[in-house]
């Protein structure tokens, strides 16, 4: 099995020049926790999460409608290829302490893989459990 068989190919992304307010609306509208930040050609430039918006914008006293995503996004995010083994993706999520992983093919975002996608498969329980434990421990003990 490969990541492409588990990933969600319907990706909602955002341009780095768009506002944090638009990113927040997209996150809410599509019920997702992270958006890939992509160039016009679809190249992955970063990731922006609801947490980024809160901590790097709102908590800093900035107006989300005036803050471009490029200033709050995480640059050089981890990514995986569509033909990668899902266990590799789970280990990467664990090591990077992330719940969502962009899937990149030929330099373009083609999907998103979440821990939930891996769990739905019903395989790799140990890898998924380890990734979730690692991520959760980091949240409790930053």
Coordinates of N, CA, C and O in Angstrom, one line a residue:
X1 N 0.8 -1.2 0.0 CA 0.0 0.0 0.0 C 0.9 1.2 0.0 O 2.0 1.2 0.6
X2 N 0.4 2.3 -0.6 CA 1.1 3.6 -0.7 C 0.3 4.7 -0.2 O -1.0 4.6 -0.1
X3 N 0.9 5.8 0.2 CA 0.3 7.0 0.7 C -0.8 7.5 -0.2 O -1.9 7.9 0.2
X4 N -0.6 7.4 -1.6 CA -1.6 7.9 -2.5 C -3.0 7.2 -2.3 O -4.0 7.7 -2.7
X5 N -3.0 6.0 -1.8 CA -4.2 5.2 -1.6 C -5.0 5.6 -0.4 O -6.1 5.3 -0.2
X6 N -4.3 6.4 0.5 CA -4.9 6.8 1.8 C -5.1 8.3 1.9 O -6.0 8.7 2.6
X7 N -4.4 9.1 1.1 CA -4.4 10.5 1.2 C -5.8 11.1 0.7 O -6.5 10.4 -0.1
X8 N -6.1 12.3 1.1 CA -7.2 13.0 0.6 C -6.7 13.9 -0.6 O -5.9 14.8 -0.4
X9 N -7.2 13.6 -1.8 CA -6.7 14.3 -3.0 C -7.3 15.7 -3.1 O -6.9 16.5 -3.9
X10 N -8.3 16.0 -2.3 CA -9.0 17.3 -2.4 C -8.3 18.2 -1.4 O -8.6 18.2 -0.2
X11 N -7.4 19.0 -1.9 CA -6.6 19.9 -1.1 C -7.1 21.3 -1.2 O -7.2 21.9 -2.3
X12 N -7.3 21.9 0.0 CA -7.6 23.4 0.1 C -6.3 24.0 0.5 O -5.7 23.7 1.5
X13 N -5.8 24.9 -0.4 CA -4.5 25.6 -0.1 C -4.8 27.1 -0.1 O -5.9 27.6 -0.4
X14 N -3.7 27.8 0.3 CA -3.8 29.3 0.3 C -2.5 29.9 -0.2 O -1.4 29.3 -0.1
X15 N -2.6 31.1 -0.8 CA -1.5 31.8 -1.3 C -0.8 32.5 -0.2 O -1.5 33.0 0.8
X16 N 0.5 32.7 -0.2 CA 1.2 33.3 0.9 C 0.8 34.8 1.2 O 1.0 35.3 2.3
X17 N 0.3 35.4 0.2 CA -0.1 36.8 0.3 C -1.4 37.1 0.9 O -1.8 38.2 1.2
X18 N -2.2 36.0 1.0 CA -3.6 36.1 1.5 C -3.5 36.4 3.0 O -2.5 36.1 3.7
X19 N -4.6 36.9 3.6 CA -4.6 37.2 5.0 C -4.8 36.0 5.9 O -5.4 35.0 5.5
X20 N -4.4 36.2 7.2 CA -4.6 35.2 8.2 C -6.1 35.0 8.4 O -6.6 33.9 8.8
X21 N -6.9 36.1 8.3 CA -8.3 36.0 8.4 C -8.9 35.1 7.4 O -9.8 34.3 7.7
X22 N -8.5 35.2 6.1 CA -9.0 34.3 5.1 C -8.6 32.9 5.4 O -9.4 31.9 5.3
X23 N -7.4 32.7 5.9 CA -6.9 31.3 6.3 C -7.8 30.7 7.3 O -8.2 29.6 7.3
X24 N -8.2 31.5 8.3 CA -9.1 31.1 9.4 C -10.4 30.7 8.8 O -11.0 29.7 9.2
X25 N -10.9 31.5 7.9 CA -12.3 31.2 7.3 C -12.2 29.9 6.5 O -13.1 29.1 6.6
X26 N -11.1 29.7 5.8 CA -11.0 28.5 5.0 C -10.9 27.2 5.9 O -11.5 26.2 5.7
X27 N -10.1 27.4 7.0 CA -10.0 26.3 8.0 C -11.4 25.9 8.5 O -11.7 24.7 8.6
X28 N -12.1 26.9 8.9 CA -13.5 26.7 9.4 C -14.4 26.1 8.4 O -15.1 25.1 8.6
X29 N -14.4 26.7 7.2 CA -15.4 26.3 6.2 C -15.1 24.8 5.7 O -16.1 24.1 5.5
X30 N -13.9 24.4 5.7 CA -13.6 23.1 5.2 C -13.3 22.1 6.3 O -12.9 21.0 6.1
X31 N -13.4 22.6 7.6 CA -13.3 21.7 8.8 C -11.9 21.0 8.7 O -11.9 19.8 8.9
X32 N -10.9 21.8 8.5 CA -9.5 21.2 8.5 C -8.7 22.0 9.5 O -9.0 23.1 9.9
X33 N -7.6 21.5 9.9 CA -6.7 22.1 10.9 C -5.5 22.7 10.3 O -4.7 23.4 11.1
X34 N -5.2 22.5 9.1 CA -4.0 23.0 8.4 C -4.2 23.2 7.0 O -4.9 22.5 6.3
X35 N -3.6 24.2 6.4 CA -3.6 24.5 5.0 C -2.2 24.6 4.4 O -1.3 25.2 5.0
X36 N -2.0 23.9 3.3 CA -0.7 24.1 2.6 C -0.7 25.5 2.1 O -1.7 26.0 1.5
X37 N 0.4 26.2 2.2 CA 0.6 27.5 1.6 C 1.4 27.2 0.3 O 2.5 26.7 0.3
X38 N 0.8 27.6 -0.8 CA 1.3 27.2 -2.1 C 1.5 28.4 -3.1 O 0.8 29.4 -3.0
X39 N 2.5 28.3 -3.9 CA 2.7 29.3 -5.0 C 1.6 29.1 -6.0 O 0.9 28.2 -6.0
X40 N 1.6 30.0 -7.0 CA 0.6 29.9 -8.1 C 0.7 28.7 -8.9 O -0.2 28.2 -9.4
X41 N 1.9 28.1 -8.9 CA 2.1 26.8 -9.6 C 1.8 25.6 -8.8 O 2.0 24.5 -9.3
X42 N 1.5 25.8 -7.5 CA 1.1 24.6 -6.7 C 2.3 24.1 -5.8 O 2.2 23.1 -5.1
X43 N 3.4 24.8 -5.9 CA 4.6 24.4 -5.1 C 4.4 24.7 -3.6 O 3.8 25.7 -3.3
X44 N 4.7 23.7 -2.8 CA 4.6 23.9 -1.3 C 5.6 24.9 -0.8 O 6.8 24.7 -0.9
X45 N 5.1 26.0 -0.2 CA 6.0 27.0 0.4 C 6.0 26.9 2.0 O 7.0 27.3 2.6
X46 N 4.9 26.4 2.5 CA 4.8 26.3 4.0 C 3.4 25.7 4.4 O 2.7 25.2 3.5
X47 N 3.2 25.7 5.7 CA 1.9 25.3 6.2 C 1.4 26.3 7.2 O 2.2 26.9 7.9
X48 N 0.1 26.5 7.3 CA -0.5 27.4 8.3 C -1.6 26.6 9.0 O -2.4 25.9 8.3
X49 N -1.6 26.7 10.3 CA -2.5 26.0 11.1 C -3.4 27.0 11.9 O -3.0 28.2 12.0
X50 N -4.4 26.5 12.5 CA -5.2 27.3 13.4 C -4.4 27.8 14.5 O -4.5 28.9 15.0
X51 N -3.5 27.0 15.0 CA -2.6 27.3 16.1 C -1.7 28.5 15.7 O -1.4 29.4 16.5
X52 N -1.2 28.4 14.5 CA -0.3 29.5 14.0 C -1.0 30.8 14.0 O -0.5 31.9 14.4
X53 N -2.3 30.8 13.6 CA -3.1 32.0 13.5 C -3.3 32.6 14.9 O -3.1 33.8 15.2
X54 N -3.6 31.7 15.9 CA -3.8 32.2 17.2 C -2.5 32.7 17.9 O -2.5 33.8 18.4
X55 N -1.5 31.9 17.8 CA -0.3 32.2 18.6 C 0.6 33.3 17.9 O 1.1 34.1 18.6
X56 N 0.7 33.2 16.6 CA 1.6 34.2 15.9 C 0.9 35.4 15.4 O 1.6 36.3 14.9
X57 N -0.4 35.5 15.5 CA -1.2 36.6 15.0 C -2.0 37.2 16.1 O -1.8 38.3 16.6
X58 N -3.1 36.5 16.5 CA -4.0 37.0 17.5 C -3.4 37.3 18.8 O -3.5 38.4 19.4
X59 N -2.7 36.3 19.4 CA -2.0 36.5 20.7 C -1.0 37.6 20.6 O -0.7 38.2 21.7
X60 N -0.4 37.8 19.5 CA 0.6 38.9 19.3 C 0.0 40.3 19.2 O 0.7 41.3 19.0
X61 N -1.4 40.3 19.2 CA -2.1 41.6 19.1 C -2.2 42.1 17.7 O -2.5 43.3 17.5
X62 N -2.0 41.3 16.7 CA -2.1 41.7 15.3 C -3.5 41.5 14.8 O -4.3 40.7 15.3
X63 N -3.9 42.2 13.8 CA -5.2 42.2 13.1 C -5.1 41.1 12.0 O -4.4 41.3 11.0
X64 N -5.8 40.0 12.2 CA -5.7 38.9 11.2 C -6.0 39.3 9.7 O -5.5 38.7 8.8
X65 N -6.8 40.3 9.6 CA -7.2 40.8 8.2 C -6.1 41.5 7.6 O -6.1 41.7 6.3
X66 N -5.0 41.9 8.3 CA -3.9 42.7 7.8 C -2.6 41.9 7.8 O -1.6 42.4 7.4
X67 N -2.6 40.7 8.3 CA -1.4 39.9 8.5 C -1.4 38.9 7.3 O -2.2 38.0 7.2
X68 N -0.3 38.9 6.5 CA -0.3 37.9 5.4 C 0.2 36.6 5.9 O 0.9 36.5 6.9
X69 N -0.4 35.5 5.3 CA -0.1 34.2 5.8 C 1.4 33.9 5.8 O 2.0 33.2 6.6
X70 N 2.2 34.5 4.8 CA 3.6 34.2 4.7 C 4.4 34.6 6.0 O 5.4 34.0 6.3
X71 N 3.8 35.5 6.8 CA 4.5 35.9 8.1 C 4.2 35.0 9.2 O 4.9 35.1 10.2
X72 N 3.2 34.2 9.1 CA 2.9 33.3 10.3 C 3.0 31.8 9.9 O 2.9 31.0 10.8
X73 N 3.2 31.5 8.7 CA 3.3 30.1 8.3 C 4.6 29.4 8.8 O 5.5 30.1 9.1
X74 N 4.5 28.1 8.8 CA 5.7 27.3 9.1 C 6.4 27.1 7.8 O 5.8 26.5 6.8
X75 N 7.6 27.5 7.7 CA 8.4 27.3 6.4 C 9.1 26.0 6.4 O 9.3 25.4 7.4
X76 N 9.3 25.5 5.2 CA 10.0 24.2 5.0 C 9.3 23.0 5.7 O 10.0 22.3 6.5
X77 N 8.0 22.8 5.5 CA 7.3 21.8 6.2 C 7.7 20.4 5.7 O 8.2 20.2 4.6
X78 N 7.5 19.4 6.6 CA 7.7 18.0 6.2 C 6.7 17.7 5.2 O 5.6 18.2 5.2
X79 N 7.0 16.8 4.3 CA 6.1 16.4 3.2 C 6.5 14.9 2.9 O 7.6 14.4 3.2
X80 N 5.6 14.3 2.1 CA 5.8 12.9 1.7 C 5.4 12.7 0.3 O 4.5 13.5 -0.2
X81 N 5.9 11.8 -0.4 CA 5.6 11.5 -1.8 C 4.4 10.6 -1.8 O 4.2 9.8 -0.9
X82 N 3.6 10.6 -2.9 CA 2.4 9.7 -3.0 C 2.8 8.2 -3.0 O 2.0 7.4 -2.6
X83 N 4.0 7.9 -3.4 CA 4.4 6.5 -3.5 C 5.1 6.0 -2.2 O 5.6 4.9 -2.2
X84 N 5.2 6.9 -1.2 CA 5.8 6.5 0.0 C 5.0 5.4 0.8 O 3.8 5.3 0.6
X85 N 5.7 4.7 1.6 CA 5.0 3.7 2.5 C 4.3 4.4 3.6 O 4.9 5.3 4.2
X86 N 3.1 4.1 3.9 CA 2.4 4.8 5.0 C 3.1 4.7 6.4 O 3.0 5.6 7.2
X87 N 3.9 3.6 6.6 CA 4.6 3.6 7.8 C 5.7 4.6 7.9 O 6.0 5.2 8.9
X88 N 6.3 4.9 6.7 CA 7.3 6.0 6.6 C 6.6 7.4 7.0 O 7.1 8.2 7.7
X89 N 5.4 7.6 6.5 CA 4.6 8.8 6.7 C 4.3 8.9 8.2 O 4.5 10.0 8.8
X90 N 3.9 7.8 8.8 CA 3.6 7.8 10.3 C 4.9 8.1 11.1 O 4.8 8.9 12.1
X91 N 6.0 7.6 10.7 CA 7.3 7.9 11.4 C 7.6 9.4 11.3 O 8.1 10.0 12.2
X92 N 7.4 9.9 10.1 CA 7.7 11.3 9.8 C 6.8 12.2 10.7 O 7.2 13.2 11.3
X93 N 5.5 11.8 10.7 CA 4.6 12.6 11.6 C 5.0 12.5 13.0 O 5.0 13.5 13.8
X94 N 5.4 11.4 13.5 CA 5.9 11.2 14.9 C 7.1 12.1 15.1 O 7.2 12.8 16.1
X95 N 8.1 12.0 14.2 CA 9.3 12.7 14.4 C 9.2 14.2 14.3 O 9.8 15.0 15.1
X96 N 8.3 14.7 13.5 CA 8.0 16.1 13.3 C 6.9 16.6 14.3 O 6.6 17.8 14.4
X97 N 6.2 15.7 14.9 CA 5.1 15.9 15.9 C 4.0 16.7 15.2 O 3.6 17.8 15.6
X98 N 3.5 16.2 14.1 CA 2.5 16.8 13.3 C 1.4 15.8 13.0 O 1.6 14.6 13.0
X99 N 0.2 16.2 12.8 CA -1.0 15.4 12.6 C -1.4 15.3 11.1 O -2.1 14.4 10.7
X100 N -0.9 16.2 10.3 CA -1.2 16.3 8.9 C 0.1 16.5 8.1 O 0.9 17.3 8.5
X101 N 0.1 15.8 6.9 CA 1.3 15.8 6.1 C 0.9 16.1 4.7 O 0.1 15.4 4.1
X102 N 1.5 17.1 4.1 CA 1.2 17.3 2.6 C 1.9 16.3 1.8 O 3.0 15.8 2.1
X103 N 1.2 15.9 0.7 CA 1.7 14.9 -0.2 C 2.1 15.7 -1.4 O 1.3 16.3 -2.1
X104 N 3.4 15.6 -1.8 CA 4.0 16.3 -2.9 C 4.5 15.4 -4.0 O 5.3 14.5 -3.7
X105 N 4.1 15.7 -5.2 CA 4.6 15.0 -6.4 C 5.1 16.0 -7.4 O 4.4 16.9 -7.8
X106 N 6.3 15.8 -7.9 CA 6.9 16.7 -8.9 C 6.8 18.1 -8.4 O 6.5 19.0 -9.2
X107 N 7.1 18.4 -7.2 CA 7.1 19.7 -6.6 C 5.7 20.4 -6.4 O 5.7 21.5 -5.9
X108 N 4.6 19.6 -6.6 CA 3.3 20.2 -6.4 C 2.5 19.4 -5.3 O 2.7 18.2 -5.3
X109 N 1.7 20.1 -4.6 CA 0.9 19.4 -3.6 C -0.3 18.7 -4.3 O -1.0 19.3 -5.0
X110 N -0.3 17.4 -4.0 CA -1.4 16.6 -4.7 C -2.3 15.9 -3.7 O -3.3 15.3 -4.1
X111 N -2.1 16.1 -2.4 CA -3.0 15.6 -1.4 C -2.5 15.9 0.0 O -1.5 16.5 0.2
X112 N -3.3 15.5 1.0 CA -3.0 15.6 2.4 C -3.2 14.3 3.0 O -4.2 13.6 2.7
X113 N -2.4 13.9 4.0 CA -2.5 12.7 4.7 C -2.5 13.1 6.2 O -1.7 13.8 6.7
X114 N -3.5 12.5 6.9 CA -3.7 12.8 8.3 C -3.5 11.5 9.1 O -3.6 10.4 8.5
X115 N -3.3 11.6 10.4 CA -3.2 10.4 11.2 C -4.6 9.7 11.1 O -4.6 8.5 11.1
X116 N -5.7 10.5 11.0 CA -7.0 9.8 10.8 C -7.1 9.0 9.6 O -7.7 7.9 9.6
X117 N -6.4 9.5 8.5 CA -6.4 8.7 7.2 C -5.7 7.3 7.5 O -6.1 6.3 7.0
X118 N -4.6 7.4 8.2 CA -3.8 6.2 8.5 C -4.6 5.2 9.4 O -4.6 4.0 9.2
X119 N -5.3 5.8 10.3 CA -6.1 5.0 11.3 C -7.3 4.3 10.6 O -7.6 3.2 10.9
X120 N -7.9 5.0 9.6 CA -9.0 4.4 8.9 C -8.6 3.1 8.1 O -9.4 2.2 7.9
X121 N -7.4 3.0 7.8 CA -6.9 1.9 7.0 C -6.9 0.6 7.9 O -7.1 -0.5 7.3
X122 N -6.7 0.8 9.2 CA -6.8 -0.4 10.1 C -5.5 -1.1 10.1 O -5.4 -2.2 10.7
X123 N -4.4 -0.6 9.6 CA -3.1 -1.2 9.7 C -2.2 -0.2 10.4 O -2.5 0.9 10.6
X124 N -1.0 -0.7 10.7 CA 0.1 0.1 11.3 C -0.4 0.8 12.6 O 0.0 1.9 12.9
X125 N -1.1 0.0 13.5 CA -1.6 0.6 14.7 C -0.4 1.0 15.6 O -0.5 2.1 16.3
X126 N 0.7 0.3 15.6 CA 1.8 0.7 16.4 C 2.4 2.0 16.0 O 2.7 2.9 16.8
X127 N 2.6 2.2 14.7 CA 3.2 3.5 14.2 C 2.2 4.7 14.4 O 2.7 5.7 14.9
X128 N 0.9 4.5 14.2 CA 0.0 5.5 14.5 C -0.1 5.9 16.0 O -0.1 7.0 16.4
X129 N -0.1 4.8 16.8 CA -0.2 5.0 18.2 C 1.1 5.8 18.7 O 1.0 6.7 19.5
X130 N 2.2 5.4 18.2 CA 3.5 6.1 18.6 C 3.5 7.6 18.1 O 3.9 8.4 18.9
X131 N 3.0 7.8 16.9 CA 3.0 9.2 16.4 C 2.0 10.0 17.3 O 2.4 11.1 17.7
X132 N 0.9 9.5 17.6 CA -0.1 10.2 18.4 C 0.4 10.5 19.8 O 0.3 11.6 20.4
X133 N 1.1 9.5 20.4 CA 1.7 9.7 21.7 C 2.8 10.7 21.7 O 2.8 11.6 22.5
X134 N 3.6 10.7 20.7 CA 4.7 11.7 20.6 C 4.1 13.1 20.4 O 4.6 14.1 21.0
X135 N 3.1 13.3 19.6 CA 2.5 14.6 19.4 C 1.8 15.0 20.6 O 1.9 16.2 21.0
X136 N 1.0 14.2 21.3 CA 0.3 14.5 22.5 C 1.2 14.9 23.6 O 0.9 15.8 24.4
X137 N 2.3 14.2 23.8 CA 3.2 14.5 24.9 C 3.9 15.9 24.6 O 4.1 16.6 25.6
X138 N 4.1 16.3 23.4 CA 4.7 17.6 23.1 C 3.7 18.7 23.5 O 4.0 19.7 23.9
X139 N 2.4 18.4 23.3 CA 1.4 19.4 23.6 C 1.3 19.6 25.1 O 1.2 20.7 25.6
X140 N 1.4 18.5 25.8 CA 1.3 18.6 27.3 C 2.5 19.2 27.9 O 2.5 19.8 28.9
X141 N 3.7 18.9 27.3 CA 5.0 19.3 27.8 C 5.8 20.1 26.8 O 6.7 19.5 26.2
X142 N 5.4 21.3 26.4 CA 6.1 22.0 25.4 C 7.6 22.3 25.7 O 8.0 22.4 26.8

